[in-house]
Every structure is written in C-alpha cells, then in structure tokens.
Amino acid sequence: MIKGRYFPAGSARVVAASLSGTRDRLVLHLENEPDAADAKLTSVSDPIAGVPRKLTFADGGVFEAPLGADVDGLLKTGGTFFARLTRLEANLGLVAAVAVVTIGLVFAAYRFGIPLLASGAAAITPAPVVAAMDRGTLETVDRAVFSPSQLNAGRRRKLQAMFEELSQLAGDDGPALRLELRQGGMIGPNALALPGGTIIVTDELVGLAASDDEIAGVMAHEIGHVRERHSLQQIYRVLGIGFMVGLVGGDASQLVDDVVTQASALQALVYSREFETHADLYSVGLMVKAGRDPLAFVGLLDRIVRDAGGSGETGWLATHPGTKDRREAVRKRAEALDGAGETAQE
Amino acid sequence: MTSSETAVASREVPAYLEFSFTGRALEYFGIWIVNLFLSIITLGIYTAWAKVRRLRYFYGNTWLDGHNFEYHARPVSILIGRIIVVSLLIAYNLLVSVSPFFGLLIFLYLLAFPWLLNKSMSFNARMTSYRNVRLNFRGSYWGALLAFVIMPVVALLTAGLLFPLASKLSNDYIGRHLGYGSARFETRAPLKALYGNLGSTILFVIMVTLVCAGIGFVIGSSMVSVGNMIEKGGDELLDVLTFGPITGALIGGYIALAVAYLFYAAGVRNVAYNHTVLDGKHRLTSSVGRLRYVWILVSNLFATILTLGLLRPWAAVRTWRYLASSTGLLAAGSLDHFVDEAAPEGSVGAAEFFDIEGIDFGL
C-alpha cells in the first residue's frame, strides 16, 4: 500500500489517500470517505530523480505517490526503459563510464563522423540543386560585388582556352566546369569556386599575374575545390557542428548561443584551411599533368598578400594557410610527383 | 463555508510562499550525460525524449507550497514537431541559396510570427501543470504583432529609448493572456520602474567601462619602468596615460554591452513579476539581483567553455535554482480552489520552431 495524496479530476484540491492492490486491480482509498473504490489506471509518469510519481486514472483523478514510494513494485513496471534509465542515472560509477564513452563519441563524431557525413551528403546532393545554387550565388555577387570584365576580347579568349585545357585534364567526374571573368570591385584580386562548377576569376588577379602559369595554377586550385566538393562539404560540416553544439548545450541561454556561434565560425575557418591545402595539392597534380609550372601560383599569392598588407605567417585566424607554409607544401608535392613521374618513365 | 472565511481572513495577511528548486548538479549530470549519449547514438532522434526528460527534471524539482510543477509533453509529438521544423528550415535555406528572391519569404515569416508565437506559448503553457491544474495561453494576433514585431522595431529605431515601452507591452501581453486553469493572470508593469531599470543598465555599462579603463591604466603603467620613462621622456608617459585606459575601456565597454541585456532582462523580470496578479488576489514576486544574475551567467559561460561543456549541467542547475529562489507568491488564502478548464492546445511545431531557433521569452 502506498500512502499519498489525491487530486480530483481537474482540481487543485488535495485529499490524503492511499493506493493498494495489484497492477490489474488497483484500489484507491480516500481519507474521510468510508468506501474504497476500484481505480482504472490510464497512465503513470515516468520515474526521474527527485520527482514524485503521478498516476492518472480513467476519471481524470490523479494520485501522487510520495518520493521514494515503490510505485514500480506495486505496478510491476520495474523493467521499463525509464525505470532502468533512472537507476543508471543515479549510479555514479555507470554515469562516469557513460561520460567517458560519450566524450569519446563526441570527439570521434567531430573528428571523423561529421567530415565523413558531410562528404557523403555532398556527394549525394542532386546536381540540379547545386547548379541552381550556382545561378543564385552568381546573380547575387554580380549585383553586389562584381561588374563585367574589362579585359579585351583576345585576352579573355586566351584565358578561356587555358581553362578549357585544364578542365579537360581534370576529367568530367562532377559538375561541368565554367569560367566567368569579372571585375572584382571591392574584393580585388581574387578567384572563387561555386559548388556547381562555376569558377570566377577577377580582372585584378589577371592583372597582377606575371605569367599564364600563375593564373593557370589559381584556376587549377579552384577546380580542385569543385572536384573535391569543398563548398558543399563546408556547408554540411558547419551544419553538423551546429547540431553537435546544440546537443551538448541544448538548454543553454542566449549568451552561450552567441559565444558558440562565434566558435563555430572559427571552426569553419579551420575546416577551410584544410580544404585550401587540399586544393593546393590538387592544383599541383593538375598543373604537372598540363606540363605547366606547379609552383608559379605561389608567387602570385605572395603578391596578393603583400597588396592586402597581410603577413606571410600562418595566422591563427587566417582562412588561407600562410604563403610560406603553402609554398613549402606545394614544393614537396611537386617534387614527389616529379619523382614518381621519373620512376614511371624509367 | 470555512474556505471563504479563510480567504477573507488571509486577504489581510497574505502568506509569502517561496519557489524552490531541489535539483542537484551531480544528479542532473547523470541525466544530462545519458541524454547526450543516447542522442548521439540515435543520430539525434532521442533529443525529443531528452528534452522531455530534462524539462521534467527541472519542472518536477521546482516546488511551491509543498507541490511541484510537471511538464507533460509527449516525446513523440516533440519529435514530429522537430522533424517538421527542421524540414522547413532546410527547404527555406535551399530555396534562398537557389535564388535570393526567396529571401522575401522573411516578410511572410514576420506576418506569421504573432500566430506562431501564440501557438507556441499555448503549447508550452498547456504542457505545464501545478497541483493537477494546467496553465493555458490565449493570445491575440494583433496584440502579439504589436508587442513582438512592431514595438521591437520601433524601439530599435529610437536607439533603445523605447525599449522599456517594448518590455512593458510584451510582458503585459504575456501576463494578460496567461491563465492557470480557469483563473487568469494580469500583468501591469509600470513604465516608470522599467525606465528606472534602463537607467540602471546604462549606469552599469558606464561603470564597467570605467572600471576596465582603470584596470587598463594599472596594467599599462606596470609595463613601463621608470628608467625607461626618463630615457624616452614625455612620449612614453603619454602612451601609458592613453593606451592602457583606452584599451581597457574598449574591452570593458564591449563586454558590458554584450552582457547589458542580461542585466536589463533581470530587471524587467522583477518589475513584471512584481506587478503580476493571479485571479485578482495572489501576487507574484521576483527579487533577482541584476549584478548577481549577470555574474552567474557569465561565470557559467566560462565554466562551461573551459570544461568543453562538462560543467553545463552544474551551470543549468545553478541558474535555475537562483531564479526559483528569487521568485515567490504572495498567496491571499488557500490555493485549493483552482480548477482546470479546456483551453487551446497550441502547436508543438510552433513551440519547437522557437526552441530550435533559440527564441525564448521566459527568464
């Protein structure tokens, strides 16, 4: 028998009461009322630490068992999922074990799970959606930043031909590649790749280049972004990180949200750096295939950075790896490819 | 009737009842980490159950006059709400990235906002009970449009001078449309007190800025030696006098502005609660220390980040306990007479939308 209190249906009035019997036939006995009544149980609140169990009956009345009362014993519901969960949550040793496993899971999800899911999601994103994203983005940046290219027709044709040559070598595994030339306006010498294969190179970048190989290297780098689906992966990774953070601090206040948003922006930068490095390496491979100088574009990057007043060091907050590190990595890759090529020829 | 006699007798001396929270950080840590674990291995599906369990823990361990609160939402309906909201958000983001033209949907959203808000408040109120009687919320479209869409914009346009008016409208709106069973709440936050709170907030920002400027001065002057100063002459002295304090003031001002809304919101809560009456006679009270509240949230933030989230349960319990213990009810007589009544059920989709977007109207 459990002594507790009873609320009549829809009322805040409380009456001392006791509950006895078995799961199949519960008997509710209200104080000040001589007759005990059979009570038809409709639901029982799940157990959770510190909260009294409440049993709701068919007539809408609610019996509240005091804390610690053995409701599960009376109803024979000790084996339910939440009954087990509540015992687990109260067992410090098990909680510690769950904590260790969870920390491992969070780390693994962050380090491997999210990048893996992101690249999977990027691969299955339907081509029409990606193409539409390109159109939308190009429309927006054309209105906001760019103006039509001022290069003369001959120069434009030569650049298109060079791009064509690189695209052919890059193969057609993925969206069709397309070069758009624009005047950069406020973003100056720059090149960007949209997920659907549109690659934009600004007049200012072409103007700053000392040789065609330099421009070709940048184009090859952007082609690398497209072929390895970096933009899409980036979108999905940021989503994934946001989701994870939501899981850990889901009940957090606005203040935490704000800080966390900053933190995920920072995280996006770290990811971009990884992508930049990959695109550099892709560029080297493609340039070697095209018989062009794979190191040339690093010189162009140097000049862009100098123009922008940046430093050659890898800044903690920088999206792009510092040009010093970059040149080193590119040179190593080129040497490795070169060596491989020579051995293959022998 | 004895009950009406006690009601008459106690109208003269209302009983002060204090809210209290009996949850403990370690206890909640167990619940939190198990929730997190199950959410990860189910790829997020369990988050709906986790939310219900979290709120049942916090509501259920909150007590007033020997009775606790209850949260009643069914995890399955929360899950359905989340699936709908997440699908809509993904669709919206896809549409916007396909064509910026779809950004215009934001106007549709603003028009739907009052309706969504009412539906969400109805759901959350309806899922909350105390002493077997549920809360309810009956909003009006135009009232919500004025209080939550038009007024915030007007307040921003007036550089914040009308923030207290916006706070009054939103709090009065919530209070006026909230009910406990068949009894109604009524909030009439006085503008004068709300403007006083804005004044204190501005003073708070200025004080923090000045204190940080002072700290900057101390740090700045400790970085140069006297010998150095003699060698280089007046320039160095000038550097010390300007650089340290200005840097300090900039950092301090930035931090103060970032946390000013916490300070302000705590003050608004006090004013609004202290002028909220239930059933025409029971009065809510709130005595949140504004500086203390800012301190609790800021230190929680650092504790949470420095432990990569592991102290989040401790922080959540700490905040909830402080807010509960700062809240009370001046009860004019017994709380036995409340009865439940049918009320709008609201929409779980709307409630989950606000939850996922992190829009929260409570404190």
PDB file of N, CA, C and O in Angstrom, chain B residues 59-126:
ATOM      1  N   TYR B  59      11.230  21.063 -14.052  1.00  0.00           N
ATOM      2  CA  TYR B  59       9.896  21.430 -13.555  1.00  0.00           C
ATOM      3  C   TYR B  59       9.566  20.620 -12.305  1.00  0.00           C
ATOM      4  O   TYR B  59       9.080  21.151 -11.306  1.00  0.00           O
ATOM      5  N   GLY B  60       9.825  19.326 -12.392  1.00  0.00           N
ATOM      6  CA  GLY B  60       9.413  18.417 -11.319  1.00  0.00           C
ATOM      7  C   GLY B  60      10.123  18.676 -10.011  1.00  0.00           C
ATOM      8  O   GLY B  60       9.600  18.364  -8.942  1.00  0.00           O
ATOM      9  N   ASN B  61      11.332  19.256 -10.085  1.00  0.00           N
ATOM     10  CA  ASN B  61      12.060  19.561  -8.861  1.00  0.00           C
ATOM     11  C   ASN B  61      11.863  21.005  -8.414  1.00  0.00           C
ATOM     12  O   ASN B  61      12.583  21.496  -7.557  1.00  0.00           O
ATOM     13  N   THR B  62      10.929  21.685  -9.056  1.00  0.00           N
ATOM     14  CA  THR B  62      10.605  23.053  -8.648  1.00  0.00           C
ATOM     15  C   THR B  62       9.335  23.006  -7.802  1.00  0.00           C
ATOM     16  O   THR B  62       8.319  22.483  -8.242  1.00  0.00           O
ATOM     17  N   TRP B  63       9.429  23.551  -6.622  1.00  0.00           N
ATOM     18  CA  TRP B  63       8.352  23.398  -5.633  1.00  0.00           C
ATOM     19  C   TRP B  63       7.808  24.738  -5.184  1.00  0.00           C
ATOM     20  O   TRP B  63       8.538  25.717  -5.072  1.00  0.00           O
ATOM     21  N   LEU B  64       6.509  24.738  -4.923  1.00  0.00           N
ATOM     22  CA  LEU B  64       5.867  25.906  -4.325  1.00  0.00           C
ATOM     23  C   LEU B  64       4.813  25.371  -3.367  1.00  0.00           C
ATOM     24  O   LEU B  64       3.939  24.602  -3.782  1.00  0.00           O
ATOM     25  N   ASP B  65       4.920  25.743  -2.118  1.00  0.00           N
ATOM     26  CA  ASP B  65       3.918  25.373  -1.131  1.00  0.00           C
ATOM     27  C   ASP B  65       3.718  23.848  -1.064  1.00  0.00           C
ATOM     28  O   ASP B  65       2.584  23.366  -1.003  1.00  0.00           O
ATOM     29  N   GLY B  66       4.814  23.098  -1.126  1.00  0.00           N
ATOM     30  CA  GLY B  66       4.698  21.653  -0.965  1.00  0.00           C
ATOM     31  C   GLY B  66       4.211  20.899  -2.187  1.00  0.00           C
ATOM     32  O   GLY B  66       3.926  19.709  -2.109  1.00  0.00           O
ATOM     33  N   HIS B  67       4.091  21.585  -3.321  1.00  0.00           N
ATOM     34  CA  HIS B  67       3.695  20.907  -4.553  1.00  0.00           C
ATOM     35  C   HIS B  67       4.707  21.231  -5.645  1.00  0.00           C
ATOM     36  O   HIS B  67       5.250  22.327  -5.678  1.00  0.00           O
ATOM     37  N   ASN B  68       4.901  20.258  -6.543  1.00  0.00           N
ATOM     38  CA  ASN B  68       5.872  20.521  -7.614  1.00  0.00           C
ATOM     39  C   ASN B  68       5.148  20.784  -8.931  1.00  0.00           C
ATOM     40  O   ASN B  68       3.955  20.578  -9.070  1.00  0.00           O
ATOM     41  N   PHE B  69       5.932  21.278  -9.894  1.00  0.00           N
ATOM     42  CA  PHE B  69       5.415  21.505 -11.239  1.00  0.00           C
ATOM     43  C   PHE B  69       5.620  20.237 -12.067  1.00  0.00           C
ATOM     44  O   PHE B  69       6.402  19.372 -11.696  1.00  0.00           O
ATOM     45  N   GLU B  70       4.901  20.160 -13.191  1.00  0.00           N
ATOM     46  CA  GLU B  70       5.076  18.993 -14.062  1.00  0.00           C
ATOM     47  C   GLU B  70       5.127  19.459 -15.501  1.00  0.00           C
ATOM     48  O   GLU B  70       4.466  20.437 -15.874  1.00  0.00           O
ATOM     49  N   TYR B  71       5.919  18.750 -16.291  1.00  0.00           N
ATOM     50  CA  TYR B  71       5.949  19.001 -17.729  1.00  0.00           C
ATOM     51  C   TYR B  71       5.370  17.772 -18.406  1.00  0.00           C
ATOM     52  O   TYR B  71       5.783  16.648 -18.119  1.00  0.00           O
ATOM     53  N   HIS B  72       4.391  17.972 -19.297  1.00  0.00           N
ATOM     54  CA  HIS B  72       3.602  16.842 -19.783  1.00  0.00           C
ATOM     55  C   HIS B  72       3.780  16.477 -21.250  1.00  0.00           C
ATOM     56  O   HIS B  72       3.143  15.545 -21.719  1.00  0.00           O
ATOM     57  N   ALA B  73       4.601  17.223 -21.994  1.00  0.00           N
ATOM     58  CA  ALA B  73       4.650  16.983 -23.448  1.00  0.00           C
ATOM     59  C   ALA B  73       5.061  15.552 -23.748  1.00  0.00           C
ATOM     60  O   ALA B  73       5.858  14.951 -23.022  1.00  0.00           O
ATOM     61  N   ARG B  74       4.503  14.980 -24.822  1.00  0.00           N
ATOM     62  CA  ARG B  74       4.875  13.634 -25.220  1.00  0.00           C
ATOM     63  C   ARG B  74       6.058  13.705 -26.177  1.00  0.00           C
ATOM     64  O   ARG B  74       6.039  14.465 -27.139  1.00  0.00           O
ATOM     65  N   PRO B  75       7.102  12.918 -25.907  1.00  0.00           N
ATOM     66  CA  PRO B  75       8.305  12.977 -26.758  1.00  0.00           C
ATOM     67  C   PRO B  75       7.989  12.775 -28.234  1.00  0.00           C
ATOM     68  O   PRO B  75       8.583  13.437 -29.075  1.00  0.00           O
ATOM     69  N   VAL B  76       7.037  11.873 -28.538  1.00  0.00           N
ATOM     70  CA  VAL B  76       6.757  11.600 -29.950  1.00  0.00           C
ATOM     71  C   VAL B  76       6.246  12.860 -30.650  1.00  0.00           C
ATOM     72  O   VAL B  76       6.660  13.176 -31.772  1.00  0.00           O
ATOM     73  N   SER B  77       5.392  13.645 -29.943  1.00  0.00           N
ATOM     74  CA  SER B  77       4.895  14.852 -30.616  1.00  0.00           C
ATOM     75  C   SER B  77       6.012  15.881 -30.759  1.00  0.00           C
ATOM     76  O   SER B  77       6.085  16.606 -31.751  1.00  0.00           O
ATOM     77  N   ILE B  78       6.916  15.935 -29.765  1.00  0.00           N
ATOM     78  CA  ILE B  78       8.070  16.838 -29.880  1.00  0.00           C
ATOM     79  C   ILE B  78       8.903  16.423 -31.104  1.00  0.00           C
ATOM     80  O   ILE B  78       9.348  17.270 -31.888  1.00  0.00           O
ATOM     81  N   LEU B  79       9.087  15.118 -31.257  1.00  0.00           N
ATOM     82  CA  LEU B  79       9.890  14.628 -32.388  1.00  0.00           C
ATOM     83  C   LEU B  79       9.246  15.033 -33.714  1.00  0.00           C
ATOM     84  O   LEU B  79       9.927  15.534 -34.624  1.00  0.00           O
ATOM     85  N   ILE B  80       7.930  14.842 -33.799  1.00  0.00           N
ATOM     86  CA  ILE B  80       7.244  15.217 -35.044  1.00  0.00           C
ATOM     87  C   ILE B  80       7.402  16.717 -35.302  1.00  0.00           C
ATOM     88  O   ILE B  80       7.731  17.148 -36.408  1.00  0.00           O
ATOM     89  N   GLY B  81       7.215  17.511 -34.241  1.00  0.00           N
ATOM     90  CA  GLY B  81       7.385  18.968 -34.376  1.00  0.00           C
ATOM     91  C   GLY B  81       8.762  19.308 -34.896  1.00  0.00           C
ATOM     92  O   GLY B  81       8.926  20.133 -35.797  1.00  0.00           O
ATOM     93  N   ARG B  82       9.780  18.638 -34.333  1.00  0.00           N
ATOM     94  CA  ARG B  82      11.162  18.926 -34.754  1.00  0.00           C
ATOM     95  C   ARG B  82      11.390  18.547 -36.205  1.00  0.00           C
ATOM     96  O   ARG B  82      12.055  19.286 -36.946  1.00  0.00           O
ATOM     97  N   ILE B  83      10.846  17.400 -36.614  1.00  0.00           N
ATOM     98  CA  ILE B  83      11.057  16.966 -37.995  1.00  0.00           C
ATOM     99  C   ILE B  83      10.438  17.996 -38.953  1.00  0.00           C
ATOM    100  O   ILE B  83      11.059  18.403 -39.935  1.00  0.00           O
ATOM    101  N   ILE B  84       9.223  18.445 -38.619  1.00  0.00           N
ATOM    102  CA  ILE B  84       8.568  19.437 -39.479  1.00  0.00           C
ATOM    103  C   ILE B  84       9.406  20.712 -39.556  1.00  0.00           C
ATOM    104  O   ILE B  84       9.692  21.235 -40.636  1.00  0.00           O
ATOM    105  N   VAL B  85       9.842  21.201 -38.379  1.00  0.00           N
ATOM    106  CA  VAL B  85      10.570  22.471 -38.350  1.00  0.00           C
ATOM    107  C   VAL B  85      11.898  22.364 -39.101  1.00  0.00           C
ATOM    108  O   VAL B  85      12.244  23.228 -39.913  1.00  0.00           O
ATOM    109  N   VAL B  86      12.628  21.266 -38.838  1.00  0.00           N
ATOM    110  CA  VAL B  86      13.928  21.120 -39.496  1.00  0.00           C
ATOM    111  C   VAL B  86      13.753  21.007 -41.021  1.00  0.00           C
ATOM    112  O   VAL B  86      14.494  21.630 -41.783  1.00  0.00           O
ATOM    113  N   SER B  87      12.720  20.260 -41.461  1.00  0.00           N
ATOM    114  CA  SER B  87      12.491  20.151 -42.908  1.00  0.00           C
ATOM    115  C   SER B  87      12.204  21.528 -43.505  1.00  0.00           C
ATOM    116  O   SER B  87      12.727  21.876 -44.566  1.00  0.00           O
ATOM    117  N   LEU B  88      11.357  22.308 -42.819  1.00  0.00           N
ATOM    118  CA  LEU B  88      11.026  23.630 -43.347  1.00  0.00           C
ATOM    119  C   LEU B  88      12.260  24.529 -43.397  1.00  0.00           C
ATOM    120  O   LEU B  88      12.469  25.261 -44.368  1.00  0.00           O
ATOM    121  N   LEU B  89      13.089  24.458 -42.347  1.00  0.00           N
ATOM    122  CA  LEU B  89      14.288  25.305 -42.330  1.00  0.00           C
ATOM    123  C   LEU B  89      15.241  24.913 -43.450  1.00  0.00           C
ATOM    124  O   LEU B  89      15.815  25.776 -44.118  1.00  0.00           O
ATOM    125  N   ILE B  90      15.402  23.594 -43.665  1.00  0.00           N
ATOM    126  CA  ILE B  90      16.287  23.150 -44.743  1.00  0.00           C
ATOM    127  C   ILE B  90      15.725  23.618 -46.085  1.00  0.00           C
ATOM    128  O   ILE B  90      16.449  24.170 -46.930  1.00  0.00           O
ATOM    129  N   ALA B  91      14.413  23.434 -46.265  1.00  0.00           N
ATOM    130  CA  ALA B  91      13.796  23.848 -47.528  1.00  0.00           C
ATOM    131  C   ALA B  91      14.000  25.341 -47.745  1.00  0.00           C
ATOM    132  O   ALA B  91      14.374  25.783 -48.840  1.00  0.00           O
ATOM    133  N   TYR B  92      13.806  26.124 -46.679  1.00  0.00           N
ATOM    134  CA  TYR B  92      13.972  27.576 -46.800  1.00  0.00           C
ATOM    135  C   TYR B  92      15.404  27.931 -47.201  1.00  0.00           C
ATOM    136  O   TYR B  92      15.641  28.707 -48.126  1.00  0.00           O
ATOM    137  N   ASN B  93      16.378  27.311 -46.520  1.00  0.00           N
ATOM    138  CA  ASN B  93      17.777  27.630 -46.824  1.00  0.00           C
ATOM    139  C   ASN B  93      18.154  27.217 -48.235  1.00  0.00           C
ATOM    140  O   ASN B  93      18.912  27.909 -48.911  1.00  0.00           O
ATOM    141  N   LEU B  94      17.610  26.076 -48.664  1.00  0.00           N
ATOM    142  CA  LEU B  94      17.875  25.642 -50.046  1.00  0.00           C
ATOM    143  C   LEU B  94      17.290  26.644 -51.031  1.00  0.00           C
ATOM    144  O   LEU B  94      17.963  27.078 -51.968  1.00  0.00           O
ATOM    145  N   LEU B  95      16.037  27.049 -50.779  1.00  0.00           N
ATOM    146  CA  LEU B  95      15.387  27.997 -51.683  1.00  0.00           C
ATOM    147  C   LEU B  95      16.186  29.296 -51.767  1.00  0.00           C
ATOM    148  O   LEU B  95      16.393  29.836 -52.847  1.00  0.00           O
ATOM    149  N   VAL B  96      16.644  29.774 -50.612  1.00  0.00           N
ATOM    150  CA  VAL B  96      17.384  31.034 -50.609  1.00  0.00           C
ATOM    151  C   VAL B  96      18.695  30.894 -51.364  1.00  0.00           C
ATOM    152  O   VAL B  96      19.113  31.801 -52.091  1.00  0.00           O
ATOM    153  N   SER B  97      19.345  29.726 -51.231  1.00  0.00           N
ATOM    154  CA  SER B  97      20.616  29.589 -51.937  1.00  0.00           C
ATOM    155  C   SER B  97      20.385  29.350 -53.426  1.00  0.00           C
ATOM    156  O   SER B  97      21.249  29.640 -54.246  1.00  0.00           O
ATOM    157  N   VAL B  98      19.204  28.862 -53.790  1.00  0.00           N
ATOM    158  CA  VAL B  98      18.899  28.709 -55.212  1.00  0.00           C
ATOM    159  C   VAL B  98      18.596  30.070 -55.824  1.00  0.00           C
ATOM    160  O   VAL B  98      19.105  30.422 -56.873  1.00  0.00           O
ATOM    161  N   SER B  99      17.776  30.850 -55.136  1.00  0.00           N
ATOM    162  CA  SER B  99      17.532  32.202 -55.628  1.00  0.00           C
ATOM    163  C   SER B  99      17.296  33.136 -54.460  1.00  0.00           C
ATOM    164  O   SER B  99      16.463  32.872 -53.603  1.00  0.00           O
ATOM    165  N   PRO B 100      18.046  34.250 -54.423  1.00  0.00           N
ATOM    166  CA  PRO B 100      17.911  35.202 -53.322  1.00  0.00           C
ATOM    167  C   PRO B 100      16.489  35.757 -53.240  1.00  0.00           C
ATOM    168  O   PRO B 100      16.075  36.263 -52.208  1.00  0.00           O
ATOM    169  N   PHE B 101      15.746  35.611 -54.337  1.00  0.00           N
ATOM    170  CA  PHE B 101      14.370  36.086 -54.373  1.00  0.00           C
ATOM    171  C   PHE B 101      13.551  35.509 -53.219  1.00  0.00           C
ATOM    172  O   PHE B 101      12.693  36.170 -52.640  1.00  0.00           O
ATOM    173  N   PHE B 102      13.871  34.253 -52.857  1.00  0.00           N
ATOM    174  CA  PHE B 102      13.107  33.594 -51.802  1.00  0.00           C
ATOM    175  C   PHE B 102      13.383  34.206 -50.427  1.00  0.00           C
ATOM    176  O   PHE B 102      12.697  33.896 -49.471  1.00  0.00           O
ATOM    177  N   GLY B 103      14.410  35.061 -50.347  1.00  0.00           N
ATOM    178  CA  GLY B 103      14.647  35.779 -49.105  1.00  0.00           C
ATOM    179  C   GLY B 103      13.431  36.600 -48.709  1.00  0.00           C
ATOM    180  O   GLY B 103      13.232  36.929 -47.536  1.00  0.00           O
ATOM    181  N   LEU B 104      12.606  36.919 -49.698  1.00  0.00           N
ATOM    182  CA  LEU B 104      11.394  37.703 -49.418  1.00  0.00           C
ATOM    183  C   LEU B 104      10.419  36.938 -48.526  1.00  0.00           C
ATOM    184  O   LEU B 104       9.530  37.530 -47.934  1.00  0.00           O
ATOM    185  N   LEU B 105      10.614  35.622 -48.432  1.00  0.00           N
ATOM    186  CA  LEU B 105       9.760  34.817 -47.545  1.00  0.00           C
ATOM    187  C   LEU B 105       9.846  35.313 -46.105  1.00  0.00           C
ATOM    188  O   LEU B 105       8.972  35.037 -45.295  1.00  0.00           O
ATOM    189  N   ILE B 106      10.909  36.058 -45.816  1.00  0.00           N
ATOM    190  CA  ILE B 106      11.097  36.570 -44.463  1.00  0.00           C
ATOM    191  C   ILE B 106       9.921  37.469 -44.061  1.00  0.00           C
ATOM    192  O   ILE B 106       9.529  37.523 -42.910  1.00  0.00           O
ATOM    193  N   PHE B 107       9.326  38.150 -45.050  1.00  0.00           N
ATOM    194  CA  PHE B 107       8.175  39.011 -44.746  1.00  0.00           C
ATOM    195  C   PHE B 107       6.968  38.163 -44.359  1.00  0.00           C
ATOM    196  O   PHE B 107       6.231  38.499 -43.441  1.00  0.00           O
ATOM    197  N   LEU B 108       6.832  37.054 -45.069  1.00  0.00           N
ATOM    198  CA  LEU B 108       5.765  36.112 -44.739  1.00  0.00           C
ATOM    199  C   LEU B 108       5.955  35.616 -43.305  1.00  0.00           C
ATOM    200  O   LEU B 108       5.005  35.510 -42.524  1.00  0.00           O
ATOM    201  N   TYR B 109       7.229  35.353 -42.964  1.00  0.00           N
ATOM    202  CA  TYR B 109       7.573  34.881 -41.638  1.00  0.00           C
ATOM    203  C   TYR B 109       7.180  35.925 -40.590  1.00  0.00           C
ATOM    204  O   TYR B 109       6.596  35.597 -39.553  1.00  0.00           O
ATOM    205  N   LEU B 110       7.498  37.203 -40.877  1.00  0.00           N
ATOM    206  CA  LEU B 110       7.163  38.263 -39.920  1.00  0.00           C
ATOM    207  C   LEU B 110       5.652  38.344 -39.709  1.00  0.00           C
ATOM    208  O   LEU B 110       5.180  38.565 -38.594  1.00  0.00           O
ATOM    209  N   LEU B 111       4.911  38.154 -40.804  1.00  0.00           N
ATOM    210  CA  LEU B 111       3.447  38.200 -40.682  1.00  0.00           C
ATOM    211  C   LEU B 111       2.923  37.002 -39.895  1.00  0.00           C
ATOM    212  O   LEU B 111       1.949  37.107 -39.158  1.00  0.00           O
ATOM    213  N   ALA B 112       3.586  35.860 -40.075  1.00  0.00           N
ATOM    214  CA  ALA B 112       3.129  34.650 -39.384  1.00  0.00           C
ATOM    215  C   ALA B 112       3.630  34.619 -37.947  1.00  0.00           C
ATOM    216  O   ALA B 112       3.129  33.847 -37.130  1.00  0.00           O
ATOM    217  N   PHE B 113       4.628  35.442 -37.643  1.00  0.00           N
ATOM    218  CA  PHE B 113       5.290  35.380 -36.336  1.00  0.00           C
ATOM    219  C   PHE B 113       4.310  35.454 -35.154  1.00  0.00           C
ATOM    220  O   PHE B 113       4.385  34.628 -34.241  1.00  0.00           O
ATOM    221  N   PRO B 114       3.378  36.432 -35.139  1.00  0.00           N
ATOM    222  CA  PRO B 114       2.466  36.514 -33.988  1.00  0.00           C
ATOM    223  C   PRO B 114       1.645  35.239 -33.806  1.00  0.00           C
ATOM    224  O   PRO B 114       1.456  34.766 -32.683  1.00  0.00           O
ATOM    225  N   TRP B 115       1.208  34.688 -34.913  1.00  0.00           N
ATOM    226  CA  TRP B 115       0.422  33.461 -34.867  1.00  0.00           C
ATOM    227  C   TRP B 115       1.257  32.311 -34.312  1.00  0.00           C
ATOM    228  O   TRP B 115       0.846  31.570 -33.420  1.00  0.00           O
ATOM    229  N   LEU B 116       2.498  32.189 -34.853  1.00  0.00           N
ATOM    230  CA  LEU B 116       3.419  31.151 -34.369  1.00  0.00           C
ATOM    231  C   LEU B 116       3.671  31.305 -32.878  1.00  0.00           C
ATOM    232  O   LEU B 116       3.668  30.334 -32.109  1.00  0.00           O
ATOM    233  N   LEU B 117       3.897  32.556 -32.470  1.00  0.00           N
ATOM    234  CA  LEU B 117       4.198  32.833 -31.072  1.00  0.00           C
ATOM    235  C   LEU B 117       3.046  32.393 -30.168  1.00  0.00           C
ATOM    236  O   LEU B 117       3.253  31.717 -29.161  1.00  0.00           O
ATOM    237  N   ASN B 118       1.820  32.749 -30.557  1.00  0.00           N
ATOM    238  CA  ASN B 118       0.665  32.369 -29.744  1.00  0.00           C
ATOM    239  C   ASN B 118       0.518  30.852 -29.662  1.00  0.00           C
ATOM    240  O   ASN B 118       0.259  30.292 -28.597  1.00  0.00           O
ATOM    241  N   LYS B 119       0.707  30.205 -30.814  1.00  0.00           N
ATOM    242  CA  LYS B 119       0.583  28.746 -30.838  1.00  0.00           C
ATOM    243  C   LYS B 119       1.633  28.099 -29.948  1.00  0.00           C
ATOM    244  O   LYS B 119       1.370  27.113 -29.257  1.00  0.00           O
ATOM    245  N   SER B 120       2.844  28.667 -29.996  1.00  0.00           N
ATOM    246  CA  SER B 120       3.944  28.122 -29.208  1.00  0.00           C
ATOM    247  C   SER B 120       3.694  28.327 -27.712  1.00  0.00           C
ATOM    248  O   SER B 120       3.856  27.416 -26.899  1.00  0.00           O
ATOM    249  N   MET B 121       3.274  29.549 -27.353  1.00  0.00           N
ATOM    250  CA  MET B 121       3.007  29.843 -25.940  1.00  0.00           C
ATOM    251  C   MET B 121       1.873  28.960 -25.426  1.00  0.00           C
ATOM    252  O   MET B 121       1.922  28.479 -24.286  1.00  0.00           O
ATOM    253  N   SER B 122       0.844  28.753 -26.266  1.00  0.00           N
ATOM    254  CA  SER B 122      -0.268  27.899 -25.856  1.00  0.00           C
ATOM    255  C   SER B 122       0.233  26.503 -25.552  1.00  0.00           C
ATOM    256  O   SER B 122      -0.112  25.901 -24.539  1.00  0.00           O
ATOM    257  N   PHE B 123       1.073  25.984 -26.458  1.00  0.00           N
ATOM    258  CA  PHE B 123       1.564  24.621 -26.267  1.00  0.00           C
ATOM    259  C   PHE B 123       2.366  24.515 -24.971  1.00  0.00           C
ATOM    260  O   PHE B 123       2.122  23.629 -24.149  1.00  0.00           O
ATOM    261  N   ASN B 124       3.333  25.429 -24.812  1.00  0.00           N
ATOM    262  CA  ASN B 124       4.189  25.347 -23.630  1.00  0.00           C
ATOM    263  C   ASN B 124       3.407  25.529 -22.338  1.00  0.00           C
ATOM    264  O   ASN B 124       3.682  24.858 -21.341  1.00  0.00           O
ATOM    265  N   ALA B 125       2.424  26.438 -22.362  1.00  0.00           N
ATOM    266  CA  ALA B 125       1.611  26.642 -21.167  1.00  0.00           C
ATOM    267  C   ALA B 125       0.796  25.380 -20.880  1.00  0.00           C
ATOM    268  O   ALA B 125       0.729  24.894 -19.748  1.00  0.00           O
ATOM    269  N   ARG B 126       0.220  24.841 -21.931  1.00  0.00           N
ATOM    270  CA  ARG B 126      -0.665  23.688 -21.797  1.00  0.00           C
ATOM    271  C   ARG B 126       0.085  22.462 -21.276  1.00  0.00           C
ATOM    272  O   ARG B 126      -0.497  21.568 -20.685  1.00  0.00           O
TER     273      ARG B 126
END
